[in-house]
Amino acid sequence: MNTTATNHRNRSYAYALTLIPGIVTVSGNLLGGAWAWSNVFFVLVVVNGLEWILGPRRNNETAEDATLPNLYLMLALPVVVAGIGTLLWGVRTGHLHGFSLLGAVLSTGFTSGAMGIVAAHEMIHRNHRSWKDAGDFLLFLVLNPYFAIDHLRVHHRYVATDLDHASARYGEHFYRFLVRSISGQYAQALDLEAGRLRKMGRSPYGPGNAIVRNTTLQVLLLLVLVLIHPLLALVFAGQAFFADVLLEYTNYIEHYGLERAQDERVRAHHSWQSDKPFSRFMLYDLSRHADHHMYGGKPFHELKTHADGPTLPGGYAGLIVPVLIPPLWFAMIHPRIAVFNANRLHTQLSL
């Protein structure tokens, strides 16, 4: 059998891993009790452990065709809705309460973030309107009004420069980055929308402003949930907040400490990569981030790894704990940056 053809098919099938956290979350929410913590355990213990054990998958064959990858991408919609729906059902019926409710909120947030936002990220990069609308809906479910605008119009243009709020600076710990990134992205997206409307002769902060409109609709949704039961609004906001923190964690590790001149073309050395299998296939190949920034319109199932790009010390799940402990994170990543920069300088001087 042709090895290349087999790798094409294997890559398509491997994206089925995207469904596992959502299935675990829905099952845990329905079972209740300690089972509500299932997805937290799955991500932080099972996936984390396997990513430190398993070697990378660096093959660059694209998926056989777009059918299966696109199917798994579309399935993010019902899976994320099911996760949030079973969470709200559990609250409304009293099935989830106390310690189990906390686990359900975190488990659901893992699905809303690691599946919902990552799928939304892929969708907003697609050209067809239906994909973009689906991405916007997933972002609505995590109460995020700014990401689509800032990511497409700021992040990809200014990545790894001081003009990009979503690129972490060298020596900046995660907690400082979290506040700076969210506030900066929101303010910049709001300003961009206002500027767009001014050029059209329209009210800059009226309903035509996507940030104003999205924020208003999200506040209205929370008010409706409050009227039904205040705890519904609290847990919905809780899973959304956790999902958005996961988004910013991802932003943090994807470009930490890497620098680019504003007039410099985006290259592989401006984004961190990881070819760990779960980071790749469970996150729609988001970890092949260098190729994504070099070719923003390339579908996830065609992304490649770059031999000249910096590689993270672990997978996305495996780095959550180190990032939350800044001295540990700096001890892991700073030597890697120093070695990578030294090798790049040596290569440039040899040319």
mmCIF file of C-alpha atoms in Angstrom:
data_model
loop_
_atom_site.group_PDB
_atom_site.id
_atom_site.type_symbol
_atom_site.label_atom_id
_atom_site.label_comp_id
_atom_site.label_asym_id
_atom_site.label_seq_id
_atom_site.Cartn_x
_atom_site.Cartn_y
_atom_site.Cartn_z
ATOM 1 C CA MET A 1 0.000 0.000 0.000
ATOM 2 C CA ASN A 2 1.238 3.490 -0.838
ATOM 3 C CA THR A 3 2.526 5.108 2.374
ATOM 4 C CA THR A 4 1.715 8.652 1.244
ATOM 5 C CA ALA A 5 -1.881 7.714 0.406
ATOM 6 C CA THR A 6 -2.222 6.029 3.809
ATOM 7 C CA ASN A 7 -0.969 9.162 5.571
ATOM 8 C CA HIS A 8 -3.495 11.237 3.597
ATOM 9 C CA ARG A 9 -6.335 9.037 4.901
ATOM 10 C CA ASN A 10 -4.943 8.788 8.415
ATOM 11 C CA ARG A 11 -4.843 12.563 8.734
ATOM 12 C CA SER A 12 -8.519 12.797 7.760
ATOM 13 C CA TYR A 13 -9.543 10.124 10.271
ATOM 14 C CA ALA A 14 -7.372 11.566 13.054
ATOM 15 C CA TYR A 15 -9.540 14.688 13.328
ATOM 16 C CA ALA A 16 -12.211 12.491 14.931
ATOM 17 C CA LEU A 17 -10.235 13.215 18.111
ATOM 18 C CA THR A 18 -11.875 16.659 18.137
ATOM 19 C CA LEU A 19 -15.142 15.002 19.219
ATOM 20 C CA ILE A 20 -13.847 13.205 22.316
ATOM 21 C CA PRO A 21 -13.773 16.119 24.820
ATOM 22 C CA GLY A 22 -17.288 17.150 23.835
ATOM 23 C CA ILE A 23 -18.631 13.614 24.219
ATOM 24 C CA VAL A 24 -16.900 13.324 27.604
ATOM 25 C CA THR A 25 -18.374 16.681 28.691
ATOM 26 C CA VAL A 26 -21.947 15.875 27.665
ATOM 27 C CA SER A 27 -21.730 12.439 29.305
ATOM 28 C CA GLY A 28 -20.320 13.939 32.505
ATOM 29 C CA ASN A 29 -22.997 16.628 32.644
ATOM 30 C CA LEU A 30 -25.743 14.034 32.203
ATOM 31 C CA LEU A 31 -24.299 11.618 34.760
ATOM 32 C CA GLY A 32 -23.618 14.328 37.338
ATOM 33 C CA GLY A 33 -21.713 13.875 40.576
ATOM 34 C CA ALA A 34 -17.975 13.319 40.235
ATOM 35 C CA TRP A 35 -18.512 12.441 36.569
ATOM 36 C CA ALA A 36 -19.072 16.131 35.884
ATOM 37 C CA TRP A 37 -15.302 16.552 36.281
ATOM 38 C CA SER A 38 -14.605 14.003 33.541
ATOM 39 C CA ASN A 39 -13.420 16.400 30.846
ATOM 40 C CA VAL A 40 -11.202 18.287 33.274
ATOM 41 C CA PHE A 41 -9.558 14.977 34.190
ATOM 42 C CA PHE A 42 -9.386 13.912 30.548
ATOM 43 C CA VAL A 43 -7.605 17.084 29.401
ATOM 44 C CA LEU A 44 -5.315 17.761 32.351
ATOM 45 C CA VAL A 45 -4.404 14.162 33.185
ATOM 46 C CA VAL A 46 -5.004 11.865 30.204
ATOM 47 C CA VAL A 47 -4.190 14.190 27.303
ATOM 48 C CA ASN A 48 -1.498 16.006 29.253
ATOM 49 C CA GLY A 49 0.199 12.736 30.188
ATOM 50 C CA LEU A 50 0.025 11.263 26.708
ATOM 51 C CA GLU A 51 1.434 14.423 25.127
ATOM 52 C CA TRP A 52 4.554 14.184 27.284
ATOM 53 C CA ILE A 53 4.931 10.503 26.371
ATOM 54 C CA LEU A 54 4.040 10.400 22.676
ATOM 55 C CA GLY A 55 6.429 11.611 20.026
ATOM 56 C CA PRO A 56 5.580 14.226 17.383
ATOM 57 C CA ARG A 57 3.708 13.576 14.142
ATOM 58 C CA ARG A 58 5.590 15.658 11.574
ATOM 59 C CA ASN A 59 4.281 14.189 8.331
ATOM 60 C CA ASN A 60 3.239 16.930 5.925
ATOM 61 C CA GLU A 61 0.831 15.056 3.661
ATOM 62 C CA THR A 62 -2.491 16.876 3.423
ATOM 63 C CA ALA A 63 -5.755 15.151 4.235
ATOM 64 C CA GLU A 64 -7.109 13.003 1.415
ATOM 65 C CA ASP A 65 -9.874 15.526 0.720
ATOM 66 C CA ALA A 66 -11.845 18.127 2.651
ATOM 67 C CA THR A 67 -14.948 16.003 3.291
ATOM 68 C CA LEU A 68 -14.077 14.453 6.659
ATOM 69 C CA PRO A 69 -12.160 17.469 8.034
ATOM 70 C CA ASN A 70 -15.070 19.755 7.149
ATOM 71 C CA LEU A 71 -17.531 17.318 8.729
ATOM 72 C CA TYR A 72 -15.609 17.344 12.008
ATOM 73 C CA LEU A 73 -15.475 21.140 11.825
ATOM 74 C CA MET A 74 -19.248 21.391 11.349
ATOM 75 C CA LEU A 75 -19.865 18.978 14.219
ATOM 76 C CA ALA A 76 -18.385 21.565 16.582
ATOM 77 C CA LEU A 77 -21.720 23.390 16.453
ATOM 78 C CA PRO A 78 -24.000 20.637 17.820
ATOM 79 C CA VAL A 79 -21.333 19.310 20.217
ATOM 80 C CA VAL A 80 -20.667 22.709 21.828
ATOM 81 C CA VAL A 81 -24.400 23.466 22.010
ATOM 82 C CA ALA A 82 -24.978 20.053 23.610
ATOM 83 C CA GLY A 83 -22.272 20.741 26.186
ATOM 84 C CA ILE A 84 -23.749 24.096 27.169
ATOM 85 C CA GLY A 85 -27.299 22.764 26.941
ATOM 86 C CA THR A 86 -26.657 19.859 29.314
ATOM 87 C CA LEU A 87 -24.894 22.241 31.701
ATOM 88 C CA LEU A 88 -27.923 24.555 31.811
ATOM 89 C CA TRP A 89 -30.280 21.567 32.064
ATOM 90 C CA GLY A 90 -28.302 20.249 35.011
ATOM 91 C CA VAL A 91 -28.594 23.593 36.794
ATOM 92 C CA ARG A 92 -32.286 24.038 36.037
ATOM 93 C CA THR A 93 -33.218 20.568 37.266
ATOM 94 C CA GLY A 94 -30.867 20.578 40.256
ATOM 95 C CA HIS A 95 -28.999 17.602 38.788
ATOM 96 C CA LEU A 96 -25.733 19.574 38.949
ATOM 97 C CA HIS A 97 -24.943 21.382 42.180
ATOM 98 C CA GLY A 98 -22.060 22.212 44.476
ATOM 99 C CA PHE A 99 -18.777 20.523 43.625
ATOM 100 C CA SER A 100 -20.240 18.703 40.611
ATOM 101 C CA LEU A 101 -21.508 22.005 39.194
ATOM 102 C CA LEU A 102 -18.036 23.520 39.364
ATOM 103 C CA GLY A 103 -16.663 20.504 37.499
ATOM 104 C CA ALA A 104 -19.406 20.784 34.882
ATOM 105 C CA VAL A 105 -18.678 24.480 34.303
ATOM 106 C CA LEU A 106 -14.952 23.800 33.830
ATOM 107 C CA SER A 107 -15.526 20.713 31.678
ATOM 108 C CA THR A 108 -17.972 22.613 29.497
ATOM 109 C CA GLY A 109 -15.579 25.543 29.274
ATOM 110 C CA PHE A 110 -12.862 23.197 28.038
ATOM 111 C CA THR A 111 -15.186 22.068 25.235
ATOM 112 C CA SER A 112 -16.428 25.584 24.428
ATOM 113 C CA GLY A 113 -12.843 26.803 24.271
ATOM 114 C CA ALA A 114 -10.753 23.933 22.928
ATOM 115 C CA MET A 115 -13.391 22.864 20.414
ATOM 116 C CA GLY A 116 -15.758 25.828 20.001
ATOM 117 C CA ILE A 117 -13.303 28.717 19.773
ATOM 118 C CA VAL A 118 -10.719 26.718 17.836
ATOM 119 C CA ALA A 119 -13.391 25.680 15.322
ATOM 120 C CA ALA A 120 -14.605 29.295 15.178
ATOM 121 C CA HIS A 121 -11.046 30.394 14.439
ATOM 122 C CA GLU A 122 -10.951 28.097 11.421
ATOM 123 C CA MET A 123 -14.443 29.131 10.297
ATOM 124 C CA ILE A 124 -13.829 32.896 10.313
ATOM 125 C CA HIS A 125 -10.846 32.345 8.022
ATOM 126 C CA ARG A 126 -13.057 30.681 5.408
ATOM 127 C CA ASN A 127 -14.373 32.750 2.501
ATOM 128 C CA HIS A 128 -17.945 31.483 2.438
ATOM 129 C CA ARG A 129 -20.460 33.501 4.478
ATOM 130 C CA SER A 130 -22.037 30.422 6.059
ATOM 131 C CA TRP A 131 -18.704 29.405 7.600
ATOM 132 C CA LYS A 132 -18.151 32.895 8.989
ATOM 133 C CA ASP A 133 -21.674 32.980 10.449
ATOM 134 C CA ALA A 134 -21.085 29.617 12.126
ATOM 135 C CA GLY A 135 -17.833 30.926 13.599
ATOM 136 C CA ASP A 136 -19.561 34.055 14.885
ATOM 137 C CA PHE A 137 -22.251 31.904 16.527
ATOM 138 C CA LEU A 138 -19.650 29.815 18.361
ATOM 139 C CA LEU A 139 -17.968 32.997 19.571
ATOM 140 C CA PHE A 140 -21.358 34.300 20.710
ATOM 141 C CA LEU A 141 -21.732 31.217 22.909
ATOM 142 C CA VAL A 142 -18.555 32.175 24.780
ATOM 143 C CA LEU A 143 -19.561 35.846 25.055
ATOM 144 C CA ASN A 144 -16.651 36.952 22.869
ATOM 145 C CA PRO A 145 -17.584 39.945 20.685
ATOM 146 C CA TYR A 146 -14.087 40.975 19.563
ATOM 147 C CA PHE A 147 -12.004 37.976 18.506
ATOM 148 C CA ALA A 148 -13.139 37.650 14.877
ATOM 149 C CA ILE A 149 -12.468 41.324 14.146
ATOM 150 C CA ASP A 150 -9.192 41.685 16.000
ATOM 151 C CA HIS A 151 -7.794 38.361 14.835
ATOM 152 C CA LEU A 152 -8.397 38.965 11.143
ATOM 153 C CA ARG A 153 -7.676 42.691 10.979
ATOM 154 C CA VAL A 154 -4.985 43.161 13.638
ATOM 155 C CA HIS A 155 -3.375 39.918 14.806
ATOM 156 C CA HIS A 156 -2.503 38.539 11.381
ATOM 157 C CA ARG A 157 -1.162 41.888 10.241
ATOM 158 C CA TYR A 158 0.885 42.792 13.314
ATOM 159 C CA VAL A 159 1.696 39.394 14.839
ATOM 160 C CA ALA A 160 4.891 39.305 16.943
ATOM 161 C CA THR A 161 5.096 43.121 17.025
ATOM 162 C CA ASP A 162 4.225 45.613 19.765
ATOM 163 C CA LEU A 163 1.117 46.612 17.803
ATOM 164 C CA ASP A 164 -0.498 43.222 18.403
ATOM 165 C CA HIS A 165 -2.166 42.831 21.786
ATOM 166 C CA ALA A 166 -2.450 39.051 21.281
ATOM 167 C CA SER A 167 1.331 38.491 21.033
ATOM 168 C CA ALA A 168 3.019 37.893 24.396
ATOM 169 C CA ARG A 169 6.208 39.863 25.122
ATOM 170 C CA TYR A 170 9.410 38.281 26.396
ATOM 171 C CA GLY A 171 9.295 38.184 30.207
ATOM 172 C CA GLU A 172 5.537 38.900 30.361
ATOM 173 C CA HIS A 173 3.750 36.445 32.625
ATOM 174 C CA PHE A 174 0.388 35.004 31.632
ATOM 175 C CA TYR A 175 -1.726 36.950 34.125
ATOM 176 C CA ARG A 176 -0.481 40.326 32.915
ATOM 177 C CA PHE A 177 -0.892 39.191 29.310
ATOM 178 C CA LEU A 178 -4.454 38.004 29.968
ATOM 179 C CA VAL A 179 -5.626 41.455 31.070
ATOM 180 C CA ARG A 180 -3.641 43.337 28.418
ATOM 181 C CA SER A 181 -4.711 41.055 25.585
ATOM 182 C CA ILE A 182 -8.455 41.011 26.296
ATOM 183 C CA SER A 183 -8.747 44.738 27.017
ATOM 184 C CA GLY A 184 -6.500 45.657 24.093
ATOM 185 C CA GLN A 185 -8.268 43.448 21.576
ATOM 186 C CA TYR A 186 -11.698 44.686 22.650
ATOM 187 C CA ALA A 187 -10.709 48.364 22.495
ATOM 188 C CA GLN A 188 -8.950 47.988 19.147
ATOM 189 C CA ALA A 189 -11.805 46.038 17.578
ATOM 190 C CA LEU A 190 -14.283 48.662 18.807
ATOM 191 C CA ASP A 191 -12.129 51.429 17.339
ATOM 192 C CA LEU A 192 -11.765 49.614 14.022
ATOM 193 C CA GLU A 193 -15.502 49.178 13.692
ATOM 194 C CA ALA A 194 -16.096 52.837 14.607
ATOM 195 C CA GLY A 195 -13.574 53.924 11.980
ATOM 196 C CA ARG A 196 -15.198 51.737 9.334
ATOM 197 C CA LEU A 197 -18.609 53.253 10.029
ATOM 198 C CA ARG A 198 -17.281 56.838 10.026
ATOM 199 C CA LYS A 199 -15.923 56.301 6.514
ATOM 200 C CA MET A 200 -19.417 55.185 5.491
ATOM 201 C CA GLY A 201 -20.984 58.264 7.078
ATOM 202 C CA ARG A 202 -22.764 56.196 9.708
ATOM 203 C CA SER A 203 -22.943 56.426 13.485
ATOM 204 C CA PRO A 204 -19.656 54.959 14.782
ATOM 205 C CA TYR A 205 -21.174 53.369 17.873
ATOM 206 C CA GLY A 206 -24.610 52.471 16.588
ATOM 207 C CA PRO A 207 -25.994 49.006 15.800
ATOM 208 C CA GLY A 208 -23.816 48.826 12.694
ATOM 209 C CA ASN A 209 -20.786 48.510 14.969
ATOM 210 C CA ALA A 210 -20.273 44.752 15.362
ATOM 211 C CA ILE A 211 -18.694 45.136 18.810
ATOM 212 C CA VAL A 212 -21.573 47.250 20.113
ATOM 213 C CA ARG A 213 -24.131 44.923 18.551
ATOM 214 C CA ASN A 214 -22.508 41.698 19.753
ATOM 215 C CA THR A 215 -21.923 43.022 23.268
ATOM 216 C CA THR A 216 -25.540 44.211 23.516
ATOM 217 C CA LEU A 217 -26.926 40.861 22.347
ATOM 218 C CA GLN A 218 -24.713 38.969 24.770
ATOM 219 C CA VAL A 219 -25.803 41.167 27.686
ATOM 220 C CA LEU A 220 -29.437 40.634 26.678
ATOM 221 C CA LEU A 221 -28.882 36.863 26.648
ATOM 222 C CA LEU A 222 -27.474 36.989 30.174
ATOM 223 C CA LEU A 223 -30.433 39.106 31.313
ATOM 224 C CA VAL A 224 -32.870 36.556 29.895
ATOM 225 C CA LEU A 225 -31.031 33.793 31.759
ATOM 226 C CA VAL A 226 -31.126 35.879 34.961
ATOM 227 C CA LEU A 227 -34.888 36.229 34.613
ATOM 228 C CA ILE A 228 -35.237 32.447 34.266
ATOM 229 C CA HIS A 229 -32.822 31.750 37.130
ATOM 230 C CA PRO A 230 -29.770 33.796 38.209
ATOM 231 C CA LEU A 231 -27.642 30.654 38.516
ATOM 232 C CA LEU A 232 -28.206 29.905 34.826
ATOM 233 C CA ALA A 233 -26.618 33.229 33.902
ATOM 234 C CA LEU A 234 -23.743 32.626 36.319
ATOM 235 C CA VAL A 235 -22.804 29.180 34.977
ATOM 236 C CA PHE A 236 -23.231 30.263 31.338
ATOM 237 C CA ALA A 237 -20.921 33.220 31.970
ATOM 238 C CA GLY A 238 -18.571 30.925 33.889
ATOM 239 C CA GLN A 239 -18.078 28.440 31.058
ATOM 240 C CA ALA A 240 -17.694 31.348 28.610
ATOM 241 C CA PHE A 241 -15.087 33.065 30.780
ATOM 242 C CA PHE A 242 -13.101 29.846 31.152
ATOM 243 C CA ALA A 243 -13.262 29.252 27.384
ATOM 244 C CA ASP A 244 -11.956 32.773 26.717
ATOM 245 C CA VAL A 245 -9.133 32.282 29.227
ATOM 246 C CA LEU A 246 -8.171 29.150 27.278
ATOM 247 C CA LEU A 247 -8.171 31.257 24.102
ATOM 248 C CA GLU A 248 -5.782 33.733 25.671
ATOM 249 C CA TYR A 249 -3.622 30.903 27.022
ATOM 250 C CA THR A 250 -3.352 29.672 23.445
ATOM 251 C CA ASN A 251 -2.492 33.153 22.175
ATOM 252 C CA TYR A 252 0.131 33.382 24.900
ATOM 253 C CA ILE A 253 2.064 30.242 23.992
ATOM 254 C CA GLU A 254 1.741 30.666 20.229
ATOM 255 C CA HIS A 255 3.966 33.744 19.971
ATOM 256 C CA TYR A 256 5.588 34.170 23.376
ATOM 257 C CA GLY A 257 8.884 36.065 23.214
ATOM 258 C CA LEU A 258 9.127 36.049 19.408
ATOM 259 C CA GLU A 259 9.749 39.404 17.733
ATOM 260 C CA ARG A 260 9.212 40.772 14.245
ATOM 261 C CA ALA A 261 9.900 44.171 12.662
ATOM 262 C CA GLN A 262 6.710 45.819 11.372
ATOM 263 C CA ASP A 263 8.000 45.829 7.802
ATOM 264 C CA GLU A 264 9.267 42.237 7.999
ATOM 265 C CA ARG A 265 7.394 39.481 6.224
ATOM 266 C CA VAL A 266 5.769 36.922 8.543
ATOM 267 C CA ARG A 267 7.887 33.776 8.579
ATOM 268 C CA ALA A 268 8.009 30.465 10.397
ATOM 269 C CA HIS A 269 10.188 31.823 13.210
ATOM 270 C CA HIS A 270 7.450 34.222 14.354
ATOM 271 C CA SER A 271 5.169 31.469 15.733
ATOM 272 C CA TRP A 272 5.692 28.486 18.008
ATOM 273 C CA GLN A 273 4.803 25.061 16.619
ATOM 274 C CA SER A 274 3.920 21.743 18.206
ATOM 275 C CA ASP A 275 3.545 18.467 16.341
ATOM 276 C CA LYS A 276 2.322 16.554 19.383
ATOM 277 C CA PRO A 277 -0.553 14.399 18.072
ATOM 278 C CA PHE A 278 -3.308 15.497 20.463
ATOM 279 C CA SER A 279 -2.420 19.186 20.042
ATOM 280 C CA ARG A 280 -2.631 18.673 16.316
ATOM 281 C CA PHE A 281 -5.693 16.542 15.744
ATOM 282 C CA MET A 282 -7.829 17.458 18.751
ATOM 283 C CA LEU A 283 -7.400 21.183 17.968
ATOM 284 C CA TYR A 284 -7.887 21.160 14.187
ATOM 285 C CA ASP A 285 -4.104 21.431 13.672
ATOM 286 C CA LEU A 286 -4.010 24.813 15.390
ATOM 287 C CA SER A 287 -0.573 23.882 16.729
ATOM 288 C CA ARG A 288 0.841 24.126 13.209
ATOM 289 C CA HIS A 289 0.610 27.809 13.834
ATOM 290 C CA ALA A 290 3.606 28.999 11.839
ATOM 291 C CA ASP A 291 2.130 27.729 8.579
ATOM 292 C CA HIS A 292 -1.229 29.239 9.507
ATOM 293 C CA HIS A 293 0.318 32.700 9.854
ATOM 294 C CA MET A 294 2.320 32.358 6.669
ATOM 295 C CA TYR A 295 -0.758 31.259 4.707
ATOM 296 C CA GLY A 296 -3.810 32.479 6.616
ATOM 297 C CA GLY A 297 -6.336 31.145 4.105
ATOM 298 C CA LYS A 298 -4.985 27.581 4.096
ATOM 299 C CA PRO A 299 -7.497 25.052 5.528
ATOM 300 C CA PHE A 300 -6.394 23.312 8.726
ATOM 301 C CA HIS A 301 -6.133 19.880 7.084
ATOM 302 C CA GLU A 302 -3.437 21.202 4.705
ATOM 303 C CA LEU A 303 -1.198 22.933 7.256
ATOM 304 C CA LYS A 304 2.437 21.851 7.347
ATOM 305 C CA THR A 305 5.221 21.856 9.904
ATOM 306 C CA HIS A 306 8.341 23.968 9.241
ATOM 307 C CA ALA A 307 11.805 22.679 10.012
ATOM 308 C CA ASP A 308 13.061 26.248 10.580
ATOM 309 C CA GLY A 309 10.303 27.166 13.049
ATOM 310 C CA PRO A 310 10.626 27.143 16.862
ATOM 311 C CA THR A 311 9.021 24.174 18.626
ATOM 312 C CA LEU A 312 7.243 24.355 21.963
ATOM 313 C CA PRO A 313 8.630 22.162 24.757
ATOM 314 C CA GLY A 314 5.316 20.298 25.018
ATOM 315 C CA GLY A 315 1.793 20.047 23.675
ATOM 316 C CA TYR A 316 -0.956 22.585 24.280
ATOM 317 C CA ALA A 317 -2.546 20.604 27.130
ATOM 318 C CA GLY A 318 0.814 19.829 28.690
ATOM 319 C CA LEU A 319 1.846 23.476 28.999
ATOM 320 C CA ILE A 320 -1.231 24.727 30.889
ATOM 321 C CA VAL A 321 0.235 24.106 34.339
ATOM 322 C CA PRO A 322 3.712 25.546 33.552
ATOM 323 C CA VAL A 323 2.165 28.712 32.098
ATOM 324 C CA LEU A 324 0.160 29.196 35.302
ATOM 325 C CA ILE A 325 3.456 29.104 37.245
ATOM 326 C CA PRO A 326 5.500 31.899 35.574
ATOM 327 C CA PRO A 327 8.968 30.952 36.978
ATOM 328 C CA LEU A 328 8.477 27.389 35.706
ATOM 329 C CA TRP A 329 7.314 28.604 32.294
ATOM 330 C CA PHE A 330 10.223 31.028 31.941
ATOM 331 C CA ALA A 331 12.692 28.285 32.947
ATOM 332 C CA MET A 332 11.272 26.047 30.210
ATOM 333 C CA ILE A 333 10.913 28.550 27.378
ATOM 334 C CA HIS A 334 13.705 31.133 27.770
ATOM 335 C CA PRO A 335 16.606 28.704 27.153
ATOM 336 C CA ARG A 336 14.735 27.417 24.095
ATOM 337 C CA ILE A 337 14.380 30.970 22.758
ATOM 338 C CA ALA A 338 18.076 31.648 23.354
ATOM 339 C CA VAL A 339 19.151 28.487 21.522
ATOM 340 C CA PHE A 340 16.746 29.106 18.643
ATOM 341 C CA ASN A 341 17.894 32.726 18.194
ATOM 342 C CA ALA A 342 21.557 31.686 18.355
ATOM 343 C CA ASN A 343 21.023 29.017 15.695
ATOM 344 C CA ARG A 344 19.188 31.477 13.457
ATOM 345 C CA LEU A 345 21.986 34.035 13.805
ATOM 346 C CA HIS A 346 24.591 31.357 13.007
ATOM 347 C CA THR A 347 22.640 30.318 9.924
ATOM 348 C CA GLN A 348 22.323 33.922 8.711
ATOM 349 C CA LEU A 349 26.047 34.568 9.182
ATOM 350 C CA SER A 350 26.879 31.382 7.260
ATOM 351 C CA LEU A 351 24.908 32.459 4.193
#
